[in-house]
């Protein structure tokens, strides 16, 4: 399996505080990697460094395991195929589900400097396909503000998918979801698996992680405490001590 993203000897600090210490991490194409660990472990900070939102003090971030991302800012990294869904949904509530996706697609195409004024028909097919993927076809004309919390999260995942990301980063995608919505999200992640895509999911819901992730990294105080399957993580004494047992 080929490496989608790797970090080597990464250190990230805020003033005197070190959030990530000498961390190594990688995620492969065709897989879903879970990232778990207690509050403040550095999970969101890791995603911030991958997207270029935060800059490391030391260490490297390598796309495809080889391309040093240091020269690329957030926009350039998005265009290079790094897509991120933040924890809080930020859909346009007054617009319909369809128009939210249409807007995301237009913004993306404009940034690619192509098809700024593409005819509506050229966009209809990809939007319809996205709606099927995220399971919102029946709600396409409904204002996004009327959606449930889970439906808004799926819409936002759709708005990231218009970038056709080869690395998809999700920060706590099932936080606040009902059991049924969580199950739907697990099914959605299975649909999003693709040989040319790597998915990194930060989550506290360990049952969800067990369902979707091929392997997990357990972070603690900015370091990797454990790497392996979720089932192995559940049985690891150190992981139980710092995280699961709490
Ligand atoms: N911009 C910042 N300035 C100062 N400290 C920060 C900043 N961003 C994160 N931190 C600190 O870095 C540490 C790691 O935070 P991070 O958000 O990465 O944790 P996390 O693993 O995502 O936790 P949670 O599970 O609660 O979301 C925390 O102690 C946090 O307070
Ligand atoms: Mg976080």
GROMACS .gro file of C-alpha atoms and ligand atoms in nm:
model
  278
    1UNK     CA    1   0.000   0.000   0.000
    2UNK     CA    2   0.142   0.340  -0.087
    3UNK     CA    3   0.178   0.624   0.158
    4UNK     CA    4  -0.061   0.916   0.118
    5UNK     CA    5   0.069   1.136   0.398
    6UNK     CA    6   0.357   1.103   0.637
    7UNK     CA    7   0.495   1.322   0.910
    8UNK     CA    8   0.848   1.277   1.034
    9UNK     CA    9   0.986   1.395   1.367
   10UNK     CA   10   0.714   1.657   1.397
   11UNK     CA   11   0.721   1.910   1.679
   12UNK     CA   12   0.455   2.181   1.714
   13UNK     CA   13   0.448   2.439   1.991
   14UNK     CA   14   0.243   2.737   2.098
   15UNK     CA   15   0.469   2.967   2.298
   16UNK     CA   16   0.625   2.757   2.574
   17UNK     CA   17   0.369   2.481   2.529
   18UNK     CA   18   0.460   2.181   2.313
   19UNK     CA   19   0.143   2.028   2.162
   20UNK     CA   20   0.317   1.768   1.940
   21UNK     CA   21   0.654   1.615   2.026
   22UNK     CA   22   0.874   1.437   1.777
   23UNK     CA   23   0.569   1.268   1.624
   24UNK     CA   24   0.585   1.026   1.334
   25UNK     CA   25   0.261   0.934   1.161
   26UNK     CA   26   0.150   0.803   0.826
   27UNK     CA   27  -0.168   0.710   0.641
   28UNK     CA   28  -0.195   0.497   0.327
   29UNK     CA   29  -0.407   0.521   0.013
   30UNK     CA   30  -0.706   0.290   0.010
   31UNK     CA   31  -0.736   0.292   0.388
   32UNK     CA   32  -0.911   0.464   0.676
   33UNK     CA   33  -0.679   0.559   0.963
   34UNK     CA   34  -0.833   0.637   1.301
   35UNK     CA   35  -0.668   0.886   1.537
   36UNK     CA   36  -0.777   0.861   1.898
   37UNK     CA   37  -0.651   0.980   2.234
   38UNK     CA   38  -0.749   1.193   2.532
   39UNK     CA   39  -0.847   1.561   2.514
   40UNK     CA   40  -0.546   1.778   2.438
   41UNK     CA   41  -0.344   1.487   2.294
   42UNK     CA   42  -0.270   1.689   1.979
   43UNK     CA   43  -0.513   1.524   1.735
   44UNK     CA   44  -0.664   1.844   1.595
   45UNK     CA   45  -0.319   2.008   1.595
   46UNK     CA   46  -0.193   1.721   1.377
   47UNK     CA   47  -0.471   1.792   1.124
   48UNK     CA   48  -0.386   2.165   1.144
   49UNK     CA   49  -0.027   2.087   1.047
   50UNK     CA   50  -0.133   1.861   0.759
   51UNK     CA   51  -0.356   2.133   0.612
   52UNK     CA   52  -0.102   2.411   0.668
   53UNK     CA   53  -0.311   2.595   0.927
   54UNK     CA   54  -0.031   2.549   1.183
   55UNK     CA   55   0.339   2.540   1.109
   56UNK     CA   56   0.571   2.290   1.274
   57UNK     CA   57   0.879   2.395   1.469
   58UNK     CA   58   1.059   2.088   1.350
   59UNK     CA   59   0.992   1.794   1.123
   60UNK     CA   60   0.839   1.742   0.781
   61UNK     CA   61   0.499   1.673   0.627
   62UNK     CA   62   0.524   1.462   0.311
   63UNK     CA   63   0.236   1.417   0.065
   64UNK     CA   64   0.252   1.083  -0.118
   65UNK     CA   65   0.530   1.008   0.129
   66UNK     CA   66   0.772   1.217  -0.078
   67UNK     CA   67   0.652   1.573  -0.153
   68UNK     CA   68   0.755   1.813   0.123
   69UNK     CA   69   0.452   2.036   0.186
   70UNK     CA   70   0.646   2.311   0.367
   71UNK     CA   71   0.631   2.556   0.073
   72UNK     CA   72   0.252   2.514   0.028
   73UNK     CA   73  -0.005   2.728   0.209
   74UNK     CA   74  -0.358   2.612   0.301
   75UNK     CA   75  -0.511   2.693  -0.039
   76UNK     CA   76  -0.229   2.525  -0.230
   77UNK     CA   77  -0.263   2.215  -0.013
   78UNK     CA   78  -0.639   2.202  -0.076
   79UNK     CA   79  -0.567   2.216  -0.449
   80UNK     CA   80  -0.303   1.945  -0.404
   81UNK     CA   81  -0.582   1.719  -0.276
   82UNK     CA   82  -0.599   1.768   0.100
   83UNK     CA   83  -0.963   1.812   0.206
   84UNK     CA   84  -1.075   1.876   0.560
   85UNK     CA   85  -1.406   1.877   0.739
   86UNK     CA   86  -1.398   2.079   1.058
   87UNK     CA   87  -1.587   1.981   1.369
   88UNK     CA   88  -1.851   2.253   1.350
   89UNK     CA   89  -2.072   2.241   1.042
   90UNK     CA   90  -2.055   2.558   0.837
   91UNK     CA   91  -2.317   2.507   0.569
   92UNK     CA   92  -2.514   2.801   0.430
   93UNK     CA   93  -2.840   2.759   0.618
   94UNK     CA   94  -3.058   2.973   0.389
   95UNK     CA   95  -2.947   2.788   0.075
   96UNK     CA   96  -3.087   2.454  -0.035
   97UNK     CA   97  -2.883   2.135  -0.005
   98UNK     CA   98  -2.831   2.143  -0.383
   99UNK     CA   99  -2.721   2.508  -0.382
  100UNK     CA  100  -2.470   2.445  -0.103
  101UNK     CA  101  -2.304   2.177  -0.316
  102UNK     CA  102  -2.332   2.393  -0.628
  103UNK     CA  103  -2.159   2.680  -0.447
  104UNK     CA  104  -1.882   2.456  -0.318
  105UNK     CA  105  -1.831   2.318  -0.668
  106UNK     CA  106  -1.817   2.665  -0.822
  107UNK     CA  107  -1.567   2.790  -0.566
  108UNK     CA  108  -1.351   2.486  -0.627
  109UNK     CA  109  -1.363   2.519  -1.005
  110UNK     CA  110  -1.287   2.889  -0.985
  111UNK     CA  111  -0.979   2.809  -0.778
  112UNK     CA  112  -0.878   2.563  -1.048
  113UNK     CA  113  -0.924   2.849  -1.299
  114UNK     CA  114  -1.164   2.649  -1.510
  115UNK     CA  115  -1.531   2.648  -1.591
  116UNK     CA  116  -1.610   2.964  -1.399
  117UNK     CA  117  -1.927   3.001  -1.599
  118UNK     CA  118  -1.985   2.634  -1.672
  119UNK     CA  119  -2.335   2.563  -1.804
  120UNK     CA  120  -2.573   2.429  -1.539
  121UNK     CA  121  -2.588   2.089  -1.711
  122UNK     CA  122  -2.213   2.038  -1.665
  123UNK     CA  123  -2.258   2.066  -1.290
  124UNK     CA  124  -2.584   1.878  -1.249
  125UNK     CA  125  -2.439   1.530  -1.292
  126UNK     CA  126  -2.158   1.561  -1.034
  127UNK     CA  127  -2.394   1.723  -0.782
  128UNK     CA  128  -2.653   1.449  -0.829
  129UNK     CA  129  -2.381   1.187  -0.779
  130UNK     CA  130  -2.260   1.359  -0.463
  131UNK     CA  131  -2.616   1.372  -0.327
  132UNK     CA  132  -2.645   0.996  -0.376
  133UNK     CA  133  -2.313   0.939  -0.200
  134UNK     CA  134  -2.405   1.147   0.104
  135UNK     CA  135  -2.761   1.015   0.109
  136UNK     CA  136  -2.939   1.349   0.073
  137UNK     CA  137  -3.101   1.313  -0.269
  138UNK     CA  138  -3.454   1.328  -0.125
  139UNK     CA  139  -3.369   1.653   0.059
  140UNK     CA  140  -3.198   1.829  -0.230
  141UNK     CA  141  -3.442   2.124  -0.242
  142UNK     CA  142  -3.470   2.170   0.134
  143UNK     CA  143  -3.297   2.464   0.302
  144UNK     CA  144  -2.980   2.343   0.477
  145UNK     CA  145  -3.095   2.520   0.795
  146UNK     CA  146  -3.382   2.271   0.830
  147UNK     CA  147  -3.154   1.964   0.826
  148UNK     CA  148  -3.076   1.758   1.135
  149UNK     CA  149  -2.729   1.784   1.288
  150UNK     CA  150  -2.623   1.460   1.118
  151UNK     CA  151  -2.760   1.563   0.778
  152UNK     CA  152  -2.566   1.892   0.800
  153UNK     CA  153  -2.247   1.697   0.870
  154UNK     CA  154  -2.307   1.479   0.563
  155UNK     CA  155  -2.375   1.787   0.351
  156UNK     CA  156  -2.050   1.936   0.469
  157UNK     CA  157  -1.864   1.617   0.384
  158UNK     CA  158  -2.019   1.650   0.037
  159UNK     CA  159  -1.891   2.008   0.015
  160UNK     CA  160  -1.539   1.878   0.083
  161UNK     CA  161  -1.582   1.592  -0.167
  162UNK     CA  162  -1.630   1.839  -0.455
  163UNK     CA  163  -1.252   1.894  -0.427
  164UNK     CA  164  -1.208   1.523  -0.502
  165UNK     CA  165  -0.960   1.502  -0.214
  166UNK     CA  166  -0.703   1.224  -0.219
  167UNK     CA  167  -0.650   1.285   0.151
  168UNK     CA  168  -0.974   1.339   0.345
  169UNK     CA  169  -0.940   1.460   0.704
  170UNK     CA  170  -1.240   1.437   0.936
  171UNK     CA  171  -1.233   1.582   1.288
  172UNK     CA  172  -1.491   1.416   1.515
  173UNK     CA  173  -1.744   1.349   1.237
  174UNK     CA  174  -1.996   1.171   1.462
  175UNK     CA  175  -1.981   1.403   1.766
  176UNK     CA  176  -2.336   1.488   1.869
  177UNK     CA  177  -2.493   1.236   1.632
  178UNK     CA  178  -2.767   0.991   1.724
  179UNK     CA  179  -2.689   0.620   1.706
  180UNK     CA  180  -2.871   0.594   1.377
  181UNK     CA  181  -2.685   0.892   1.230
  182UNK     CA  182  -2.354   0.744   1.348
  183UNK     CA  183  -2.436   0.416   1.171
  184UNK     CA  184  -2.520   0.610   0.853
  185UNK     CA  185  -2.187   0.793   0.878
  186UNK     CA  186  -2.000   0.462   0.910
  187UNK     CA  187  -2.174   0.342   0.593
  188UNK     CA  188  -2.084   0.671   0.421
  189UNK     CA  189  -1.716   0.626   0.511
  190UNK     CA  190  -1.725   0.277   0.364
  191UNK     CA  191  -1.863   0.427   0.041
  192UNK     CA  192  -1.585   0.689   0.039
  193UNK     CA  193  -1.307   0.432   0.054
  194UNK     CA  194  -1.120   0.429  -0.275
  195UNK     CA  195  -0.782   0.301  -0.391
  196UNK     CA  196  -0.670   0.658  -0.465
  197UNK     CA  197  -0.796   0.807  -0.141
  198UNK     CA  198  -0.672   0.806   0.215
  199UNK     CA  199  -0.911   0.894   0.497
  200UNK     CA  200  -0.795   1.010   0.841
  201UNK     CA  201  -1.064   1.019   1.110
  202UNK     CA  202  -1.015   1.179   1.450
  203UNK     CA  203  -1.285   1.051   1.686
  204UNK     CA  204  -1.363   0.978   2.050
  205UNK     CA  205  -1.637   0.725   1.962
  206UNK     CA  206  -1.430   0.405   1.973
  207UNK     CA  207  -1.708   0.176   1.849
  208UNK     CA  208  -1.736   0.396   1.541
  209UNK     CA  209  -1.358   0.392   1.493
  210UNK     CA  210  -1.356   0.015   1.524
  211UNK     CA  211  -1.618  -0.008   1.249
  212UNK     CA  212  -1.448   0.221   0.999
  213UNK     CA  213  -1.073   0.221   1.061
  214UNK     CA  214  -0.819  -0.032   0.931
  215UNK     CA  215  -0.566   0.089   1.186
  216UNK     CA  216  -0.552   0.345   1.463
  217UNK     CA  217  -0.289   0.578   1.603
  218UNK     CA  218  -0.333   0.656   1.970
  219UNK     CA  219  -0.190   0.996   2.059
  220UNK     CA  220  -0.104   1.103   2.411
  221UNK     CA  221   0.067   1.427   2.510
  222UNK     CA  222   0.175   1.491   2.153
  223UNK     CA  223   0.333   1.152   2.097
  224UNK     CA  224   0.223   0.826   1.937
  225UNK     CA  225   0.149   0.587   2.219
  226UNK     CA  226   0.026   0.298   2.006
  227UNK     CA  227  -0.032   0.195   1.646
  228UNK     CA  228  -0.233  -0.108   1.540
  229UNK     CA  229  -0.589  -0.229   1.508
  230UNK     CA  230  -0.864  -0.083   1.727
  231UNK     CA  231  -0.915  -0.429   1.880
  232UNK     CA  232  -0.545  -0.439   1.979
  233UNK     CA  233  -0.565  -0.084   2.113
  234UNK     CA  234  -0.853  -0.186   2.341
  235UNK     CA  235  -0.633  -0.455   2.491
  236UNK     CA  236  -0.319  -0.244   2.530
  237UNK     CA  237  -0.237  -0.165   2.893
  238UNK     CA  238  -0.094   0.182   2.822
  239UNK     CA  239  -0.387   0.280   2.603
  240UNK     CA  240  -0.629   0.163   2.870
  241UNK     CA  241  -0.441   0.361   3.132
  242UNK     CA  242  -0.426   0.697   2.953
  243UNK     CA  243  -0.749   0.686   2.757
  244UNK     CA  244  -0.992   0.397   2.759
  245UNK     CA  245  -0.991   0.351   3.135
  246UNK     CA  246  -1.086   0.713   3.201
  247LIG     N1  247  -0.357   2.785   1.881
  247LIG     C1  248  -0.323   2.735   2.000
  247LIG     N2  249  -0.262   2.808   2.095
  247LIG     C2  250  -0.227   2.755   2.213
  247LIG     N3  251  -0.247   2.627   2.249
  247LIG     C3  252  -0.308   2.547   2.160
  247LIG     C4  253  -0.348   2.596   2.031
  247LIG     N4  254  -0.406   2.492   1.963
  247LIG     C5  255  -0.401   2.386   2.047
  247LIG     N5  256  -0.343   2.419   2.163
  247LIG     C6  257  -0.318   2.328   2.277
  247LIG     O1  258  -0.252   2.214   2.227
  247LIG     C7  259  -0.299   2.097   2.294
  247LIG     C8  260  -0.349   1.999   2.192
  247LIG     O2  261  -0.473   2.047   2.141
  247LIG     P1  262  -0.557   1.971   2.031
  247LIG     O3  263  -0.670   2.061   1.997
  247LIG     O4  264  -0.469   1.928   1.921
  247LIG     O5  265  -0.607   1.845   2.113
  247LIG     P2  266  -0.706   1.729   2.068
  247LIG     O6  267  -0.631   1.601   2.078
  247LIG     O7  268  -0.768   1.762   1.937
  247LIG     O8  269  -0.814   1.732   2.185
  247LIG     P3  270  -0.976   1.712   2.182
  247LIG     O9  271  -0.997   1.564   2.188
  247LIG    O10  272  -1.020   1.778   2.307
  247LIG    O11  273  -1.028   1.778   2.059
  247LIG     C9  274  -0.406   2.141   2.393
  247LIG    O12  275  -0.347   2.151   2.521
  247LIG    C10  276  -0.447   2.278   2.340
  247LIG    O13  277  -0.490   2.362   2.446
  248LIG    MG1  278  -0.961   1.809   1.874
   0.00000   0.00000   0.00000
